[in-house]
Amino acid sequence: MSTTETILDDLLDKASNGNIRAIGRILSYLENPYTMPEGLLEKLAKRAGKAQIIGITGIPGSGKSTLISKLITSLRKRGYKVAIIAIDPSSPISGGALLGDRLRMQEHATDPGVFIRSVSSKGLKGGLSLAALAMIEAFDALGYEKIIIETVGVGQSEVDIMSAADTIVVVTMPGAGDDIQALKAGVMEIGDIYVLNKVDKEEANKTYEYLSFALEKGDLGGNDSNWQPRLIKTSAIMGKGIEELVQAI
């Protein structure tokens, strides 16, 4: 075994045991591939293949980050190691991530079983950069059993998450009927689970009926003929519906 291989194996072992600096170093390599040691991706690939990749997408303002924070709490109670890749819009000045989602999940920052990384979309329309895709593989290889990807605000063509996630959760909210109609040709068709968040608001029942009707007609979902898409009501702020959503995932 070469010196480089020994160093990489040592780095991966430390990262798998929760060493924050080792994990950060690996993720930095993936964000800056010109500095990446030869053989790192191959070693990650050999260790990966066990995690469930959960994509969380949906209408801007629907409360995705708050919902994810509640999901993290529930998954941790079940004993899972959880990694979150928050795809943030790119800064027009630096090209880096704006880091808003990581700030909203700060309550989990001291939990050794949770690792949150904000990643710039790099201006890509679908929102998933090559670095983000590589990080999914890395977290999988490092023993994180549930990997959550939160996308940026969605549009009809922003369905890259389909190629990366095992389970896709589409989040919407009351009063978003026109937005749902506009997105039908894209992101609203890709969900395995649809979440109506903020059900404590007015128009929640009306929106729920609309979504239920759309599911019955087959307008929503349809990725997997062996899976009937679910529709779940939640209030992330109030903590309602979280356990039902985790069970569905």
Coordinates of C-alpha atoms in Angstrom, one line a residue:
M1 CA 0.0 0.0 0.0
S2 CA 1.4 3.4 -1.0
T3 CA 1.9 6.3 1.4
T4 CA -1.0 8.2 -0.2
E5 CA -3.4 5.2 0.2
T6 CA -2.4 4.9 3.9
I7 CA -3.0 8.6 4.5
L8 CA -6.4 8.4 2.8
D9 CA -7.4 5.3 4.7
D10 CA -6.4 7.1 8.0
L11 CA -8.4 10.2 7.0
L12 CA -11.5 8.1 6.1
D13 CA -11.3 6.1 9.3
K14 CA -11.1 9.3 11.4
A15 CA -14.0 10.8 9.5
S16 CA -16.1 7.7 9.9
N17 CA -15.5 7.9 13.7
G18 CA -16.9 11.4 13.7
N19 CA -13.8 13.5 13.6
I20 CA -15.1 16.9 12.4
R21 CA -11.8 18.2 11.0
A22 CA -11.4 15.0 9.0
I23 CA -15.0 15.2 7.6
G24 CA -14.5 18.9 6.7
R25 CA -11.2 18.1 5.0
I26 CA -12.8 15.5 2.8
L27 CA -15.7 17.8 1.9
S28 CA -13.3 20.6 1.1
Y29 CA -11.5 18.2 -1.3
L30 CA -14.8 17.5 -3.1
E31 CA -15.5 21.2 -3.4
N32 CA -12.1 21.9 -4.8
P33 CA -11.3 18.9 -7.0
Y34 CA -7.9 20.3 -8.1
T35 CA -6.6 19.7 -4.6
M36 CA -8.2 16.2 -4.3
P37 CA -5.8 13.3 -3.6
E38 CA -5.8 10.6 -6.3
G39 CA -7.9 7.7 -5.3
L40 CA -10.2 9.5 -2.8
L41 CA -13.4 9.1 -4.9
E42 CA -12.7 5.4 -5.5
K43 CA -12.2 4.8 -1.8
L44 CA -15.5 6.6 -1.0
A45 CA -17.4 4.6 -3.7
K46 CA -16.2 1.3 -2.1
R47 CA -17.5 2.3 1.3
A48 CA -20.8 3.8 0.1
G49 CA -24.2 2.3 -0.9
K50 CA -26.1 1.9 2.3
A51 CA -27.7 5.3 3.1
Q52 CA -31.2 6.5 2.2
I53 CA -31.0 9.7 0.2
I54 CA -34.0 12.0 0.9
G55 CA -34.6 14.9 -1.3
I56 CA -36.6 17.8 0.1
T57 CA -37.9 20.3 -2.5
G58 CA -40.9 22.5 -3.0
I59 CA -42.3 26.0 -3.2
P60 CA -40.1 28.8 -1.7
G61 CA -41.5 29.9 1.7
S62 CA -43.2 26.6 2.4
G63 CA -41.0 26.0 5.5
K64 CA -38.6 23.4 4.2
S65 CA -35.7 24.3 6.5
T66 CA -37.9 24.3 9.6
L67 CA -39.4 21.0 8.5
I68 CA -36.0 19.4 8.0
S69 CA -34.9 20.6 11.5
K70 CA -37.9 18.7 12.9
L71 CA -37.1 15.6 10.8
I72 CA -33.5 15.6 12.1
T73 CA -34.8 15.6 15.7
S74 CA -37.1 12.6 14.9
L75 CA -34.5 10.6 13.0
R76 CA -31.9 11.2 15.8
K77 CA -34.4 9.8 18.3
R78 CA -34.5 6.7 16.2
G79 CA -30.7 6.4 16.4
Y80 CA -29.8 7.4 12.8
K81 CA -26.8 9.4 11.9
V82 CA -28.0 12.2 9.7
A83 CA -26.2 14.4 7.2
I84 CA -27.8 17.4 5.5
I85 CA -26.7 19.0 2.3
A86 CA -28.4 22.4 2.0
I87 CA -28.2 23.7 -1.5
D88 CA -28.1 27.5 -1.2
P89 CA -28.2 30.1 -3.9
S90 CA -24.8 31.2 -5.1
S91 CA -23.5 34.6 -4.1
P92 CA -23.2 36.8 -7.2
I93 CA -20.0 38.2 -5.8
S94 CA -18.0 35.3 -4.4
G95 CA -19.9 32.4 -6.0
G96 CA -20.2 30.7 -2.6
A97 CA -23.3 29.6 -0.7
L98 CA -25.3 32.2 1.2
L99 CA -25.6 29.7 4.2
G100 CA -29.1 30.6 5.2
D101 CA -30.3 27.1 5.6
R102 CA -27.4 26.1 7.9
L103 CA -28.2 29.0 10.2
R104 CA -31.9 27.9 10.5
M105 CA -30.8 24.3 11.6
Q106 CA -28.3 25.6 14.1
E107 CA -30.0 23.9 17.1
H108 CA -28.4 20.6 15.8
A109 CA -24.9 22.0 15.5
T110 CA -23.5 20.4 18.7
D111 CA -25.0 16.9 17.9
P112 CA -22.1 14.6 16.9
G113 CA -24.6 12.4 15.0
V114 CA -25.6 15.3 12.7
F115 CA -23.5 17.1 10.0
I116 CA -24.9 20.0 8.1
R117 CA -23.1 21.4 5.0
S118 CA -24.3 24.3 2.9
V119 CA -23.3 24.0 -0.7
S120 CA -23.5 26.6 -3.5
S121 CA -25.7 25.8 -6.4
K122 CA -22.9 27.3 -8.6
G123 CA -25.7 28.9 -10.6
L124 CA -26.9 25.6 -12.0
K125 CA -30.6 25.6 -13.0
G126 CA -31.2 22.2 -11.4
G127 CA -29.5 23.3 -8.2
L128 CA -27.2 20.2 -7.7
S129 CA -23.6 20.9 -8.4
L130 CA -21.0 18.1 -8.9
A131 CA -19.7 18.9 -5.5
A132 CA -23.1 18.3 -3.9
L133 CA -23.4 14.9 -5.7
A134 CA -19.9 13.9 -4.5
M135 CA -20.8 14.9 -1.0
I136 CA -23.8 12.5 -1.0
E137 CA -21.4 9.7 -1.8
A138 CA -19.0 10.9 0.9
F139 CA -21.6 11.1 3.7
D140 CA -22.8 7.6 2.6
A141 CA -19.3 6.2 2.8
L142 CA -18.7 7.8 6.2
G143 CA -21.7 6.0 7.8
Y144 CA -24.5 8.5 7.7
E145 CA -27.6 6.5 7.3
K146 CA -30.0 9.3 6.3
I147 CA -28.8 12.0 3.9
I148 CA -31.2 14.9 3.4
I149 CA -30.7 17.2 0.4
E150 CA -32.6 20.5 0.6
T151 CA -32.8 22.2 -2.8
V152 CA -33.1 25.9 -3.6
G153 CA -36.4 27.4 -4.7
V154 CA -38.0 25.3 -7.4
G155 CA -39.2 25.7 -10.9
Q156 CA -40.5 23.5 -13.7
S157 CA -37.1 22.3 -14.9
E158 CA -35.5 22.0 -11.4
V159 CA -35.9 18.3 -11.1
D160 CA -32.2 17.2 -10.8
I161 CA -33.1 15.8 -7.4
M162 CA -34.8 12.9 -9.2
S163 CA -31.4 11.5 -10.2
A164 CA -29.8 11.8 -6.8
A165 CA -32.5 10.9 -4.2
D166 CA -34.1 7.6 -3.3
T167 CA -37.1 9.3 -1.7
I168 CA -38.4 12.7 -2.8
V169 CA -40.5 14.9 -0.6
V170 CA -42.3 17.9 -2.2
V171 CA -43.4 20.6 0.3
T172 CA -46.1 23.1 -0.4
M173 CA -48.3 25.3 1.8
P174 CA -51.9 26.7 2.0
G175 CA -52.9 29.3 -0.6
A176 CA -50.3 28.1 -3.1
G177 CA -52.8 26.8 -5.7
D178 CA -51.6 28.9 -8.5
D179 CA -48.0 28.0 -7.8
I180 CA -48.9 24.3 -7.7
Q181 CA -50.7 24.7 -11.1
A182 CA -47.6 26.4 -12.6
L183 CA -45.3 23.7 -11.3
K184 CA -47.3 20.7 -12.5
A185 CA -45.2 20.1 -15.5
G186 CA -42.0 19.8 -13.4
V187 CA -41.3 19.4 -9.7
M188 CA -44.9 18.6 -8.6
E189 CA -44.8 15.5 -10.7
I190 CA -41.7 13.9 -9.1
G191 CA -42.8 13.4 -5.5
D192 CA -43.0 10.2 -3.6
I193 CA -44.4 12.1 -0.6
Y194 CA -46.3 15.4 -0.7
V195 CA -46.3 17.6 2.4
L196 CA -48.8 20.3 3.0
N197 CA -47.0 22.3 5.6
K198 CA -48.3 25.2 7.7
V199 CA -51.7 23.6 8.1
D200 CA -52.5 25.9 10.9
K201 CA -53.1 28.6 8.3
E202 CA -56.3 29.6 6.5
E203 CA -57.0 27.8 3.3
A204 CA -55.3 24.6 4.5
N205 CA -58.4 22.5 4.0
K206 CA -59.0 23.9 0.6
T207 CA -55.4 23.2 -0.5
Y208 CA -55.5 19.7 1.0
E209 CA -58.6 18.9 -1.0
Y210 CA -57.0 20.2 -4.2
L211 CA -53.9 18.1 -3.7
S212 CA -55.9 15.0 -2.8
F213 CA -57.9 15.4 -6.0
A214 CA -54.7 15.9 -8.0
L215 CA -53.2 12.7 -6.5
E216 CA -56.4 10.7 -7.2
K217 CA -56.4 11.9 -10.8
G218 CA -52.7 10.9 -11.2
D219 CA -51.6 14.5 -11.9
L220 CA -49.0 14.3 -9.1
G221 CA -46.3 11.7 -8.5
G222 CA -46.0 8.7 -10.8
N223 CA -42.2 7.9 -10.6
D224 CA -42.7 4.4 -9.2
S225 CA -45.6 2.2 -10.3
N226 CA -45.1 0.2 -7.1
W227 CA -45.6 3.2 -4.8
Q228 CA -48.7 5.2 -4.2
P229 CA -47.7 8.8 -3.4
R230 CA -48.6 9.9 0.1
L231 CA -50.1 13.3 1.1
I232 CA -49.3 14.4 4.7
K233 CA -50.3 17.4 6.6
T234 CA -47.7 19.1 8.9
S235 CA -47.1 22.2 10.9
A236 CA -43.3 22.2 11.3
I237 CA -43.5 25.2 13.7
M238 CA -46.0 23.3 15.9
G239 CA -44.3 19.9 15.5
K240 CA -47.5 18.4 14.0
G241 CA -47.4 15.5 11.5
I242 CA -43.6 15.0 11.8
E243 CA -43.8 11.4 13.0
E244 CA -46.2 10.4 10.2
L245 CA -43.8 12.0 7.7
V246 CA -40.8 10.2 9.1
Q247 CA -42.7 6.9 9.0
A248 CA -43.6 7.5 5.3
I249 CA -40.0 8.3 4.5

